[in-house]
């Protein structure tokens, strides 16, 4: 198999520049006060914090809220270091400076095995790689919400920014009162002195803006009063009373509505268009042809005075569709190609220890094949964006995870400088990775360009959303283990095949001129970095290009690789006639953190102790993703021959917890989302046309079918790690392992109930 990579060359001069650049200290992310949007009476103290006259705090918010609670958790960090109640903190959308970029998300994409950095003495390969990528990420400043990285990225910068603001406020009081800084205290937004002198933050803000912070010191863990404690989510009241604004809720004076229709075959295009009947319908104003923007399929949109009018009109357009070049895509045929690739092609080795090939000749081999289908995101809020183009400027309102990329694509489509584009980020009615794409924003801008300055809201019908997604890749994996003569699991060899997401996303999102081919960690994550202590192991992946548009799906490669890995571990335990928990403990001798999570879920679920009603069984899975370790025990029965999950007990170590209520909510949401996918989720493609067109074709979980979920948090003083995605991967294998305990039949492909 031919491989292509990124070749970085440097002359002696550029090499010297590179060495000099890397020797410089990393860019500070606190930022200048001028980065905050100026208000009439508020005063910015740095790039993240403003103080209002009443003493309340405004926090710059660079991350999108899509249900994961980030618009509450980040204010908790600020409230803690500023010594104000959480209710005193509100947010405003951050600007476009590099200080708001998501450094943690880029660093987490490095394909290093977790044990590699632990084994390094000093500045080894993994540590050096993380440092360099962190430095590059600070310079690039890519603002994105994804990879369960928002809290991990904000953990230092928001606390430092808030502590810096607090130091300036205390310093201002010290100068005004001629009292030592060490004698001043901050409580509930007030600076005070034992003598009785006090002033609110609002009273001190102007002086503080001109006062250097001096020594900035973060609060000690023992002094926390906000971090680690339950707190009501700040976005709930607006979502309850209906005042919360999602993308589809945007209403502007004179707003028009556009509904699009794309070629039924992925990669197709419209040929002859007859819009005579559509244009004669009430309220219809315009038809706009849409090329293939940012990886989308070409099509057209009809603009009208209401959404219903536009929807009826777009359906009345008669069009001859041209098919894409090349052989039609077929998902079943693609799966066969993937299996053949595993059998015959060389893979990229992500991790290797010992010599598994040599060990294979001296023991018994256990082998199993697993597969997962393409899968759509199925966000509740369909894809939409509102745009206005006038006087050489573009304004966009979008539910997006990547506002900076939206700004760039809008500028390219409209042909204006990027600083002539303003993007307003709304709440997201589900992201799950789908809104890391910018195709729908490009389309909205293109339609708005034909509207003479009138704003237009582009809405995708559900059928377009389901049939023109960027799908989770289909994947096939062969897992082999060698059992030694003493009955121990001596070696592990995993080889998988599937599309690479990150290179394709970079090509379409960054508008790169040529193909990008580089090892993509997401293809093998959850396999190459699994924690089990096989002395000999090799994990490799064959990168394929199916032609199907693929994208990041909630928990990405972990979503199916955990199913492969944890089901296979259960297979090994059964073959060796060992209890699944005892077998895992044996393989986790070097992983104290994983054992603690495993022991917690075993104890809380009553594994092996608490009897179950007749006709029920338990299954277990343990998986690390996005820096967090999650174990789940699923209690399952069969109803009418189909799986019914009654209860899921979760244990999680996600490092330092900001808000335990949000952690529990995310575990509950993850279980529901993952269970719907495990039972029903698949995308079938025939003749390049997606077959599942709406929710009746790919069912979501109903309230009646939702299991009871318990969440137990394992205490940790590590920095915070992911929560929004790590609850997804263990669910499918836990259910599959329970089904085996119940029926004696192995589940080796997703979904179960299809």
mmCIF file of N, CA and C in Angstrom, residues 16 64 76 82 138 147 190 201 208 218 244 292 342 397 422 466 471 487 560 583 593 603 655 672 720 728:
data_model
loop_
_atom_site.group_PDB
_atom_site.id
_atom_site.type_symbol
_atom_site.label_atom_id
_atom_site.label_comp_id
_atom_site.label_asym_id
_atom_site.label_seq_id
_atom_site.Cartn_x
_atom_site.Cartn_y
_atom_site.Cartn_z
ATOM 1 N N UNK A 16 17.729 27.288 11.743
ATOM 2 C CA UNK A 16 18.141 28.133 12.861
ATOM 3 C C UNK A 16 16.962 28.924 13.407
ATOM 4 N N UNK A 64 -18.375 26.536 22.693
ATOM 5 C CA UNK A 64 -19.790 26.428 22.356
ATOM 6 C C UNK A 64 -20.506 25.536 23.362
ATOM 7 N N UNK A 76 -17.556 28.662 36.715
ATOM 8 C CA UNK A 76 -17.180 28.185 38.047
ATOM 9 C C UNK A 76 -15.697 28.396 38.308
ATOM 10 N N UNK A 82 -11.981 34.407 41.684
ATOM 11 C CA UNK A 82 -12.351 35.798 41.966
ATOM 12 C C UNK A 82 -13.108 35.953 43.279
ATOM 13 N N UNK A 138 -0.681 27.385 20.573
ATOM 14 C CA UNK A 138 -0.843 28.726 21.146
ATOM 15 C C UNK A 138 -0.689 29.802 20.078
ATOM 16 N N UNK A 147 -13.487 17.120 21.279
ATOM 17 C CA UNK A 147 -12.515 16.268 21.940
ATOM 18 C C UNK A 147 -12.603 16.303 23.450
ATOM 19 N N UNK A 190 -15.913 41.407 47.295
ATOM 20 C CA UNK A 190 -15.535 42.573 48.107
ATOM 21 C C UNK A 190 -14.096 42.383 48.585
ATOM 22 N N UNK A 201 -15.811 45.107 44.030
ATOM 23 C CA UNK A 201 -15.036 45.027 42.796
ATOM 24 C C UNK A 201 -15.438 46.137 41.836
ATOM 25 N N UNK A 208 -8.117 49.280 39.268
ATOM 26 C CA UNK A 208 -7.470 47.985 39.044
ATOM 27 C C UNK A 208 -6.994 47.842 37.609
ATOM 28 N N UNK A 218 -2.613 31.129 42.537
ATOM 29 C CA UNK A 218 -3.877 30.399 42.504
ATOM 30 C C UNK A 218 -4.236 29.905 43.897
ATOM 31 N N UNK A 244 -33.861 30.940 25.517
ATOM 32 C CA UNK A 244 -32.555 30.522 24.997
ATOM 33 C C UNK A 244 -32.588 30.551 23.474
ATOM 34 N N UNK A 292 -20.350 22.478 -4.425
ATOM 35 C CA UNK A 292 -19.938 21.589 -3.332
ATOM 36 C C UNK A 292 -18.985 22.342 -2.409
ATOM 37 N N UNK A 342 -7.382 -5.744 5.731
ATOM 38 C CA UNK A 342 -6.799 -6.282 6.963
ATOM 39 C C UNK A 342 -6.033 -7.564 6.673
ATOM 40 N N UNK A 397 -24.908 34.024 11.911
ATOM 41 C CA UNK A 397 -25.387 33.484 13.180
ATOM 42 C C UNK A 397 -25.446 31.974 13.013
ATOM 43 N N UNK A 422 -18.241 38.757 10.763
ATOM 44 C CA UNK A 422 -18.559 38.586 12.173
ATOM 45 C C UNK A 422 -19.428 37.342 12.333
ATOM 46 N N UNK A 466 -29.863 13.708 7.178
ATOM 47 C CA UNK A 466 -29.534 12.290 7.341
ATOM 48 C C UNK A 466 -28.745 11.741 6.162
ATOM 49 N N UNK A 471 -20.115 11.095 8.097
ATOM 50 C CA UNK A 471 -20.457 9.943 8.913
ATOM 51 C C UNK A 471 -19.267 9.407 9.705
ATOM 52 N N UNK A 487 -1.231 -20.936 30.258
ATOM 53 C CA UNK A 487 -2.611 -20.473 30.273
ATOM 54 C C UNK A 487 -2.759 -18.970 30.404
ATOM 55 N N UNK A 560 -16.256 2.882 18.434
ATOM 56 C CA UNK A 560 -16.328 1.489 17.981
ATOM 57 C C UNK A 560 -15.131 0.657 18.448
ATOM 58 N N UNK A 583 -10.045 -11.399 35.349
ATOM 59 C CA UNK A 583 -9.129 -11.411 34.205
ATOM 60 C C UNK A 583 -8.608 -10.004 33.926
ATOM 61 N N UNK A 593 -4.858 3.299 38.316
ATOM 62 C CA UNK A 593 -6.028 4.162 38.092
ATOM 63 C C UNK A 593 -7.188 3.365 37.490
ATOM 64 N N UNK A 603 -18.111 -2.885 42.784
ATOM 65 C CA UNK A 603 -18.742 -2.778 44.102
ATOM 66 C C UNK A 603 -20.134 -2.162 43.999
ATOM 67 N N UNK A 655 -10.297 13.026 36.651
ATOM 68 C CA UNK A 655 -9.428 14.004 37.280
ATOM 69 C C UNK A 655 -10.216 14.873 38.244
ATOM 70 N N UNK A 672 -27.562 7.177 27.024
ATOM 71 C CA UNK A 672 -28.728 7.206 26.134
ATOM 72 C C UNK A 672 -28.296 7.305 24.679
ATOM 73 N N UNK A 720 -8.262 18.236 35.387
ATOM 74 C CA UNK A 720 -9.514 17.746 34.805
ATOM 75 C C UNK A 720 -9.285 17.143 33.422
ATOM 76 N N UNK A 728 -19.532 7.339 26.384
ATOM 77 C CA UNK A 728 -20.095 6.646 25.221
ATOM 78 C C UNK A 728 -19.413 5.301 24.947
#
